[in-house]
Amino acid sequence: MNHLDCFADNLKELLADSGMSIKELSEKTKIRLSRIYDFLKKEHLPSTENAIKIADIFHCTLDYLFGFVSDFTPQNFTLTGTISENIKIAIDNSKMTRYQIHKTTKIDEAQLQRWYSGKQTPSLISLITLAEALDTSLDLLIGRK
């Protein structure tokens, strides 16, 4: 699954369905207009922070934005816990060891340990990779409920 394509296509669809212009999205999210154009041209994935801003504007899940699920039901979210706390819970609840996650994802074991212990926060692409490996929701890892 190409998350860059899914994100751009779903963002285009959300903009069209809402009647919101790209400029309005930029103003509401405080994301540079040129950066939003980069997203739409499939040149860049947003940062985790910007992805959350966009999802919040459209009241959609991150899982929908990035193509984990195809259904869209508008809803409001709140953030719970830190990303590191949520990663720790997801790993502990999975049937995988950190070594197995490393072998599956090719994410460095030391990097996984830094996320697990809260010493560092992963990038959005790393969160997507981790969500796929753990077969869990991207929203759950970020703490959007």
mmCIF file with all atom_site columns, N, CA and C in Angstrom, residues 34-89:
data_model
loop_
_atom_site.group_PDB
_atom_site.id
_atom_site.type_symbol
_atom_site.label_atom_id
_atom_site.label_alt_id
_atom_site.label_comp_id
_atom_site.label_asym_id
_atom_site.label_entity_id
_atom_site.label_seq_id
_atom_site.pdbx_PDB_ins_code
_atom_site.Cartn_x
_atom_site.Cartn_y
_atom_site.Cartn_z
_atom_site.occupancy
_atom_site.B_iso_or_equiv
_atom_site.pdbx_formal_charge
_atom_site.auth_seq_id
_atom_site.auth_comp_id
_atom_site.auth_asym_id
_atom_site.auth_atom_id
_atom_site.pdbx_PDB_model_num
ATOM 1   N N  . SER A 1 34 ? 2.436   26.078 0.259  1.00 0.00 ? 34 SER A N  1
ATOM 2   C CA . SER A 1 34 ? 3.322   25.317 -0.623 1.00 0.00 ? 34 SER A CA 1
ATOM 3   C C  . SER A 1 34 ? 3.490   23.876 -0.128 1.00 0.00 ? 34 SER A C  1
ATOM 4   N N  . ARG A 1 35 ? 3.472   23.672 1.177  1.00 0.00 ? 35 ARG A N  1
ATOM 5   C CA . ARG A 1 35 ? 3.615   22.329 1.732  1.00 0.00 ? 35 ARG A CA 1
ATOM 6   C C  . ARG A 1 35 ? 2.369   21.494 1.417  1.00 0.00 ? 35 ARG A C  1
ATOM 7   N N  . ILE A 1 36 ? 1.197   22.116 1.508  1.00 0.00 ? 36 ILE A N  1
ATOM 8   C CA . ILE A 1 36 ? -0.035  21.385 1.178  1.00 0.00 ? 36 ILE A CA 1
ATOM 9   C C  . ILE A 1 36 ? -0.032  20.991 -0.294 1.00 0.00 ? 36 ILE A C  1
ATOM 10  N N  . TYR A 1 37 ? 0.438   21.897 -1.153 1.00 0.00 ? 37 TYR A N  1
ATOM 11  C CA . TYR A 1 37 ? 0.567   21.537 -2.572 1.00 0.00 ? 37 TYR A CA 1
ATOM 12  C C  . TYR A 1 37 ? 1.526   20.360 -2.742 1.00 0.00 ? 37 TYR A C  1
ATOM 13  N N  . ASP A 1 38 ? 2.608   20.324 -1.966 1.00 0.00 ? 38 ASP A N  1
ATOM 14  C CA . ASP A 1 38 ? 3.540   19.189 -2.016 1.00 0.00 ? 38 ASP A CA 1
ATOM 15  C C  . ASP A 1 38 ? 2.834   17.889 -1.644 1.00 0.00 ? 38 ASP A C  1
ATOM 16  N N  . PHE A 1 39 ? 1.956   17.948 -0.631 1.00 0.00 ? 39 PHE A N  1
ATOM 17  C CA . PHE A 1 39 ? 1.195   16.760 -0.232 1.00 0.00 ? 39 PHE A CA 1
ATOM 18  C C  . PHE A 1 39 ? 0.313   16.296 -1.396 1.00 0.00 ? 39 PHE A C  1
ATOM 19  N N  . LEU A 1 40 ? -0.378  17.246 -1.995 1.00 0.00 ? 40 LEU A N  1
ATOM 20  C CA . LEU A 1 40 ? -1.319  16.916 -3.061 1.00 0.00 ? 40 LEU A CA 1
ATOM 21  C C  . LEU A 1 40 ? -0.617  16.411 -4.322 1.00 0.00 ? 40 LEU A C  1
ATOM 22  N N  . LYS A 1 41 ? 0.613   16.851 -4.551 1.00 0.00 ? 41 LYS A N  1
ATOM 23  C CA . LYS A 1 41 ? 1.399   16.394 -5.705 1.00 0.00 ? 41 LYS A CA 1
ATOM 24  C C  . LYS A 1 41 ? 2.142   15.094 -5.394 1.00 0.00 ? 41 LYS A C  1
ATOM 25  N N  . LYS A 1 42 ? 1.903   14.552 -4.198 1.00 0.00 ? 42 LYS A N  1
ATOM 26  C CA . LYS A 1 42 ? 2.504   13.287 -3.763 1.00 0.00 ? 42 LYS A CA 1
ATOM 27  C C  . LYS A 1 42 ? 4.025   13.381 -3.665 1.00 0.00 ? 42 LYS A C  1
ATOM 28  N N  . GLU A 1 43 ? 4.490   14.552 -3.237 1.00 0.00 ? 43 GLU A N  1
ATOM 29  C CA . GLU A 1 43 ? 5.930   14.760 -3.091 1.00 0.00 ? 43 GLU A CA 1
ATOM 30  C C  . GLU A 1 43 ? 6.404   14.548 -1.656 1.00 0.00 ? 43 GLU A C  1
ATOM 31  N N  . HIS A 1 44 ? 5.518   14.738 -0.680 1.00 0.00 ? 44 HIS A N  1
ATOM 32  C CA . HIS A 1 44 ? 5.904   14.603 0.727  1.00 0.00 ? 44 HIS A CA 1
ATOM 33  C C  . HIS A 1 44 ? 4.735   14.103 1.559  1.00 0.00 ? 44 HIS A C  1
ATOM 34  N N  . LEU A 1 45 ? 5.060   13.300 2.572  1.00 0.00 ? 45 LEU A N  1
ATOM 35  C CA . LEU A 1 45 ? 4.092   12.989 3.622  1.00 0.00 ? 45 LEU A CA 1
ATOM 36  C C  . LEU A 1 45 ? 4.174   14.106 4.656  1.00 0.00 ? 45 LEU A C  1
ATOM 37  N N  . PRO A 1 46 ? 3.089   14.384 5.325  1.00 0.00 ? 46 PRO A N  1
ATOM 38  C CA . PRO A 1 46 ? 3.145   15.419 6.364  1.00 0.00 ? 46 PRO A CA 1
ATOM 39  C C  . PRO A 1 46 ? 3.871   14.900 7.604  1.00 0.00 ? 46 PRO A C  1
ATOM 40  N N  . SER A 1 47 ? 4.248   15.823 8.458  1.00 0.00 ? 47 SER A N  1
ATOM 41  C CA . SER A 1 47 ? 4.747   15.426 9.779  1.00 0.00 ? 47 SER A CA 1
ATOM 42  C C  . SER A 1 47 ? 3.569   14.860 10.556 1.00 0.00 ? 47 SER A C  1
ATOM 43  N N  . THR A 1 48 ? 3.859   14.196 11.646 1.00 0.00 ? 48 THR A N  1
ATOM 44  C CA . THR A 1 48 ? 2.791   13.659 12.492 1.00 0.00 ? 48 THR A CA 1
ATOM 45  C C  . THR A 1 48 ? 1.883   14.792 12.950 1.00 0.00 ? 48 THR A C  1
ATOM 46  N N  . GLU A 1 49 ? 2.482   15.890 13.379 1.00 0.00 ? 49 GLU A N  1
ATOM 47  C CA . GLU A 1 49 ? 1.707   17.046 13.856 1.00 0.00 ? 49 GLU A CA 1
ATOM 48  C C  . GLU A 1 49 ? 0.788   17.582 12.763 1.00 0.00 ? 49 GLU A C  1
ATOM 49  N N  . ASN A 1 50 ? 1.291   17.723 11.551 1.00 0.00 ? 50 ASN A N  1
ATOM 50  C CA . ASN A 1 50 ? 0.469   18.239 10.459 1.00 0.00 ? 50 ASN A CA 1
ATOM 51  C C  . ASN A 1 50 ? -0.604  17.248 10.031 1.00 0.00 ? 50 ASN A C  1
ATOM 52  N N  . ALA A 1 51 ? -0.292  15.962 10.077 1.00 0.00 ? 51 ALA A N  1
ATOM 53  C CA . ALA A 1 51 ? -1.309  14.953 9.749  1.00 0.00 ? 51 ALA A CA 1
ATOM 54  C C  . ALA A 1 51 ? -2.464  15.027 10.741 1.00 0.00 ? 51 ALA A C  1
ATOM 55  N N  . ILE A 1 52 ? -2.143  15.205 12.010 1.00 0.00 ? 52 ILE A N  1
ATOM 56  C CA . ILE A 1 52 ? -3.189  15.325 13.037 1.00 0.00 ? 52 ILE A CA 1
ATOM 57  C C  . ILE A 1 52 ? -4.023  16.576 12.796 1.00 0.00 ? 52 ILE A C  1
ATOM 58  N N  . LYS A 1 53 ? -3.378  17.689 12.459 1.00 0.00 ? 53 LYS A N  1
ATOM 59  C CA . LYS A 1 53 ? -4.115  18.930 12.181 1.00 0.00 ? 53 LYS A CA 1
ATOM 60  C C  . LYS A 1 53 ? -5.104  18.720 11.037 1.00 0.00 ? 53 LYS A C  1
ATOM 61  N N  . ILE A 1 54 ? -4.638  18.075 9.974  1.00 0.00 ? 54 ILE A N  1
ATOM 62  C CA . ILE A 1 54 ? -5.509  17.849 8.811  1.00 0.00 ? 54 ILE A CA 1
ATOM 63  C C  . ILE A 1 54 ? -6.649  16.906 9.173  1.00 0.00 ? 54 ILE A C  1
ATOM 64  N N  . ALA A 1 55 ? -6.340  15.829 9.857  1.00 0.00 ? 55 ALA A N  1
ATOM 65  C CA . ALA A 1 55 ? -7.389  14.882 10.268 1.00 0.00 ? 55 ALA A CA 1
ATOM 66  C C  . ALA A 1 55 ? -8.407  15.568 11.174 1.00 0.00 ? 55 ALA A C  1
ATOM 67  N N  . ASP A 1 56 ? -7.942  16.418 12.074 1.00 0.00 ? 56 ASP A N  1
ATOM 68  C CA . ASP A 1 56 ? -8.856  17.127 12.972 1.00 0.00 ? 56 ASP A CA 1
ATOM 69  C C  . ASP A 1 56 ? -9.775  18.086 12.211 1.00 0.00 ? 56 ASP A C  1
ATOM 70  N N  . ILE A 1 57 ? -9.252  18.768 11.216 1.00 0.00 ? 57 ILE A N  1
ATOM 71  C CA . ILE A 1 57 ? -10.066 19.698 10.416 1.00 0.00 ? 57 ILE A CA 1
ATOM 72  C C  . ILE A 1 57 ? -11.223 18.954 9.747  1.00 0.00 ? 57 ILE A C  1
ATOM 73  N N  . PHE A 1 58 ? -10.923 17.753 9.229  1.00 0.00 ? 58 PHE A N  1
ATOM 74  C CA . PHE A 1 58 ? -11.935 16.986 8.507  1.00 0.00 ? 58 PHE A CA 1
ATOM 75  C C  . PHE A 1 58 ? -12.651 15.961 9.390  1.00 0.00 ? 58 PHE A C  1
ATOM 76  N N  . HIS A 1 59 ? -12.303 15.919 10.667 1.00 0.00 ? 59 HIS A N  1
ATOM 77  C CA . HIS A 1 59 ? -12.935 14.990 11.624 1.00 0.00 ? 59 HIS A CA 1
ATOM 78  C C  . HIS A 1 59 ? -12.846 13.543 11.136 1.00 0.00 ? 59 HIS A C  1
ATOM 79  N N  . CYS A 1 60 ? -11.662 13.192 10.624 1.00 0.00 ? 60 CYS A N  1
ATOM 80  C CA . CYS A 1 60 ? -11.474 11.828 10.132 1.00 0.00 ? 60 CYS A CA 1
ATOM 81  C C  . CYS A 1 60 ? -10.330 11.151 10.873 1.00 0.00 ? 60 CYS A C  1
ATOM 82  N N  . THR A 1 61 ? -10.260 9.852  10.735 1.00 0.00 ? 61 THR A N  1
ATOM 83  C CA . THR A 1 61 ? -9.174  9.115  11.356 1.00 0.00 ? 61 THR A CA 1
ATOM 84  C C  . THR A 1 61 ? -7.913  9.250  10.508 1.00 0.00 ? 61 THR A C  1
ATOM 85  N N  . LEU A 1 62 ? -6.786  9.084  11.157 1.00 0.00 ? 62 LEU A N  1
ATOM 86  C CA . LEU A 1 62 ? -5.525  9.011  10.422 1.00 0.00 ? 62 LEU A CA 1
ATOM 87  C C  . LEU A 1 62 ? -5.506  7.734  9.590  1.00 0.00 ? 62 LEU A C  1
ATOM 88  N N  . ASP A 1 63 ? -6.149  6.709  10.103 1.00 0.00 ? 63 ASP A N  1
ATOM 89  C CA . ASP A 1 63 ? -6.229  5.449  9.374  1.00 0.00 ? 63 ASP A CA 1
ATOM 90  C C  . ASP A 1 63 ? -6.928  5.652  8.025  1.00 0.00 ? 63 ASP A C  1
ATOM 91  N N  . TYR A 1 64 ? -7.946  6.493  7.987  1.00 0.00 ? 64 TYR A N  1
ATOM 92  C CA . TYR A 1 64 ? -8.605  6.806  6.726  1.00 0.00 ? 64 TYR A CA 1
ATOM 93  C C  . TYR A 1 64 ? -7.674  7.626  5.831  1.00 0.00 ? 64 TYR A C  1
ATOM 94  N N  . LEU A 1 65 ? -7.075  8.659  6.380  1.00 0.00 ? 65 LEU A N  1
ATOM 95  C CA . LEU A 1 65 ? -6.204  9.530  5.589  1.00 0.00 ? 65 LEU A CA 1
ATOM 96  C C  . LEU A 1 65 ? -5.089  8.755  4.893  1.00 0.00 ? 65 LEU A C  1
ATOM 97  N N  . PHE A 1 66 ? -4.540  7.757  5.578  1.00 0.00 ? 66 PHE A N  1
ATOM 98  C CA . PHE A 1 66 ? -3.390  7.038  5.032  1.00 0.00 ? 66 PHE A CA 1
ATOM 99  C C  . PHE A 1 66 ? -3.737  5.681  4.427  1.00 0.00 ? 66 PHE A C  1
ATOM 100 N N  . GLY A 1 67 ? -5.035  5.402  4.256  1.00 0.00 ? 67 GLY A N  1
ATOM 101 C CA . GLY A 1 67 ? -5.451  4.227  3.520  1.00 0.00 ? 67 GLY A CA 1
ATOM 102 C C  . GLY A 1 67 ? -5.494  2.921  4.295  1.00 0.00 ? 67 GLY A C  1
ATOM 103 N N  . PHE A 1 68 ? -5.455  2.987  5.624  1.00 0.00 ? 68 PHE A N  1
ATOM 104 C CA . PHE A 1 68 ? -5.596  1.760  6.419  1.00 0.00 ? 68 PHE A CA 1
ATOM 105 C C  . PHE A 1 68 ? -7.041  1.268  6.377  1.00 0.00 ? 68 PHE A C  1
ATOM 106 N N  . VAL A 1 69 ? -7.983  2.202  6.309  1.00 0.00 ? 69 VAL A N  1
ATOM 107 C CA . VAL A 1 69 ? -9.403  1.871  6.205  1.00 0.00 ? 69 VAL A CA 1
ATOM 108 C C  . VAL A 1 69 ? -10.010 2.712  5.092  1.00 0.00 ? 69 VAL A C  1
ATOM 109 N N  . SER A 1 70 ? -11.084 2.208  4.497  1.00 0.00 ? 70 SER A N  1
ATOM 110 C CA . SER A 1 70 ? -11.694 2.941  3.384  1.00 0.00 ? 70 SER A CA 1
ATOM 111 C C  . SER A 1 70 ? -12.949 3.707  3.770  1.00 0.00 ? 70 SER A C  1
ATOM 112 N N  . ASP A 1 71 ? -13.476 3.429  4.952  1.00 0.00 ? 71 ASP A N  1
ATOM 113 C CA . ASP A 1 71 ? -14.700 4.119  5.345  1.00 0.00 ? 71 ASP A CA 1
ATOM 114 C C  . ASP A 1 71 ? -14.389 5.394  6.118  1.00 0.00 ? 71 ASP A C  1
ATOM 115 N N  . PHE A 1 72 ? -15.212 6.382  5.874  1.00 0.00 ? 72 PHE A N  1
ATOM 116 C CA . PHE A 1 72 ? -15.043 7.679  6.530  1.00 0.00 ? 72 PHE A CA 1
ATOM 117 C C  . PHE A 1 72 ? -16.336 8.046  7.236  1.00 0.00 ? 72 PHE A C  1
ATOM 118 N N  . THR A 1 73 ? -16.245 8.150  8.540  1.00 0.00 ? 73 THR A N  1
ATOM 119 C CA . THR A 1 73 ? -17.349 8.615  9.351  1.00 0.00 ? 73 THR A CA 1
ATOM 120 C C  . THR A 1 73 ? -16.830 9.781  10.177 1.00 0.00 ? 73 THR A C  1
ATOM 121 N N  . PRO A 1 74 ? -17.378 10.981 9.969  1.00 0.00 ? 74 PRO A N  1
ATOM 122 C CA . PRO A 1 74 ? -16.872 12.133 10.731 1.00 0.00 ? 74 PRO A CA 1
ATOM 123 C C  . PRO A 1 74 ? -17.005 11.911 12.238 1.00 0.00 ? 74 PRO A C  1
ATOM 124 N N  . GLN A 1 75 ? -15.968 12.266 12.966 1.00 0.00 ? 75 GLN A N  1
ATOM 125 C CA . GLN A 1 75 ? -15.981 12.158 14.418 1.00 0.00 ? 75 GLN A CA 1
ATOM 126 C C  . GLN A 1 75 ? -14.947 13.106 15.008 1.00 0.00 ? 75 GLN A C  1
ATOM 127 N N  . ASN A 1 76 ? -15.114 13.413 16.274 1.00 0.00 ? 76 ASN A N  1
ATOM 128 C CA . ASN A 1 76 ? -14.163 14.267 16.972 1.00 0.00 ? 76 ASN A CA 1
ATOM 129 C C  . ASN A 1 76 ? -13.223 13.398 17.798 1.00 0.00 ? 76 ASN A C  1
ATOM 130 N N  . PHE A 1 77 ? -12.003 13.859 17.931 1.00 0.00 ? 77 PHE A N  1
ATOM 131 C CA . PHE A 1 77 ? -10.979 13.094 18.643 1.00 0.00 ? 77 PHE A CA 1
ATOM 132 C C  . PHE A 1 77 ? -10.334 13.933 19.729 1.00 0.00 ? 77 PHE A C  1
ATOM 133 N N  . THR A 1 78 ? -9.819  13.240 20.718 1.00 0.00 ? 78 THR A N  1
ATOM 134 C CA . THR A 1 78 ? -8.961  13.864 21.721 1.00 0.00 ? 78 THR A CA 1
ATOM 135 C C  . THR A 1 78 ? -7.685  13.037 21.782 1.00 0.00 ? 78 THR A C  1
ATOM 136 N N  . LEU A 1 79 ? -6.615  13.677 22.173 1.00 0.00 ? 79 LEU A N  1
ATOM 137 C CA . LEU A 1 79 ? -5.347  12.971 22.315 1.00 0.00 ? 79 LEU A CA 1
ATOM 138 C C  . LEU A 1 79 ? -5.228  12.433 23.728 1.00 0.00 ? 79 LEU A C  1
ATOM 139 N N  . THR A 1 80 ? -4.853  11.176 23.847 1.00 0.00 ? 80 THR A N  1
ATOM 140 C CA . THR A 1 80 ? -4.659  10.562 25.161 1.00 0.00 ? 80 THR A CA 1
ATOM 141 C C  . THR A 1 80 ? -3.278  9.952  25.223 1.00 0.00 ? 80 THR A C  1
ATOM 142 N N  . GLY A 1 81 ? -2.593  10.187 26.299 1.00 0.00 ? 81 GLY A N  1
ATOM 143 C CA . GLY A 1 81 ? -1.253  9.637  26.478 1.00 0.00 ? 81 GLY A CA 1
ATOM 144 C C  . GLY A 1 81 ? -0.266  10.229 25.491 1.00 0.00 ? 81 GLY A C  1
ATOM 145 N N  . THR A 1 82 ? 0.963   9.841  25.633 1.00 0.00 ? 82 THR A N  1
ATOM 146 C CA . THR A 1 82 ? 1.986   10.254 24.681 1.00 0.00 ? 82 THR A CA 1
ATOM 147 C C  . THR A 1 82 ? 2.144   9.165  23.627 1.00 0.00 ? 82 THR A C  1
ATOM 148 N N  . ILE A 1 83 ? 2.752   9.523  22.526 1.00 0.00 ? 83 ILE A N  1
ATOM 149 C CA . ILE A 1 83 ? 2.988   8.530  21.483 1.00 0.00 ? 83 ILE A CA 1
ATOM 150 C C  . ILE A 1 83 ? 3.833   7.390  22.043 1.00 0.00 ? 83 ILE A C  1
ATOM 151 N N  . SER A 1 84 ? 4.845   7.718  22.823 1.00 0.00 ? 84 SER A N  1
ATOM 152 C CA . SER A 1 84 ? 5.701   6.673  23.402 1.00 0.00 ? 84 SER A CA 1
ATOM 153 C C  . SER A 1 84 ? 4.914   5.750  24.332 1.00 0.00 ? 84 SER A C  1
ATOM 154 N N  . GLU A 1 85 ? 4.030   6.321  25.143 1.00 0.00 ? 85 GLU A N  1
ATOM 155 C CA . GLU A 1 85 ? 3.198   5.490  26.025 1.00 0.00 ? 85 GLU A CA 1
ATOM 156 C C  . GLU A 1 85 ? 2.308   4.560  25.205 1.00 0.00 ? 85 GLU A C  1
ATOM 157 N N  . ASN A 1 86 ? 1.749   5.102  24.132 1.00 0.00 ? 86 ASN A N  1
ATOM 158 C CA . ASN A 1 86 ? 0.860   4.300  23.291 1.00 0.00 ? 86 ASN A CA 1
ATOM 159 C C  . ASN A 1 86 ? 1.625   3.222  22.534 1.00 0.00 ? 86 ASN A C  1
ATOM 160 N N  . ILE A 1 87 ? 2.844   3.529  22.098 1.00 0.00 ? 87 ILE A N  1
ATOM 161 C CA . ILE A 1 87 ? 3.683   2.526  21.441 1.00 0.00 ? 87 ILE A CA 1
ATOM 162 C C  . ILE A 1 87 ? 4.008   1.402  22.414 1.00 0.00 ? 87 ILE A C  1
ATOM 163 N N  . LYS A 1 88 ? 4.373   1.774  23.629 1.00 0.00 ? 88 LYS A N  1
ATOM 164 C CA . LYS A 1 88 ? 4.712   0.771  24.651 1.00 0.00 ? 88 LYS A CA 1
ATOM 165 C C  . LYS A 1 88 ? 3.524   -0.169 24.887 1.00 0.00 ? 88 LYS A C  1
ATOM 166 N N  . ILE A 1 89 ? 2.350   0.405  25.030 1.00 0.00 ? 89 ILE A N  1
ATOM 167 C CA . ILE A 1 89 ? 1.145   -0.406 25.252 1.00 0.00 ? 89 ILE A CA 1
ATOM 168 C C  . ILE A 1 89 ? 0.887   -1.321 24.056 1.00 0.00 ? 89 ILE A C  1
#
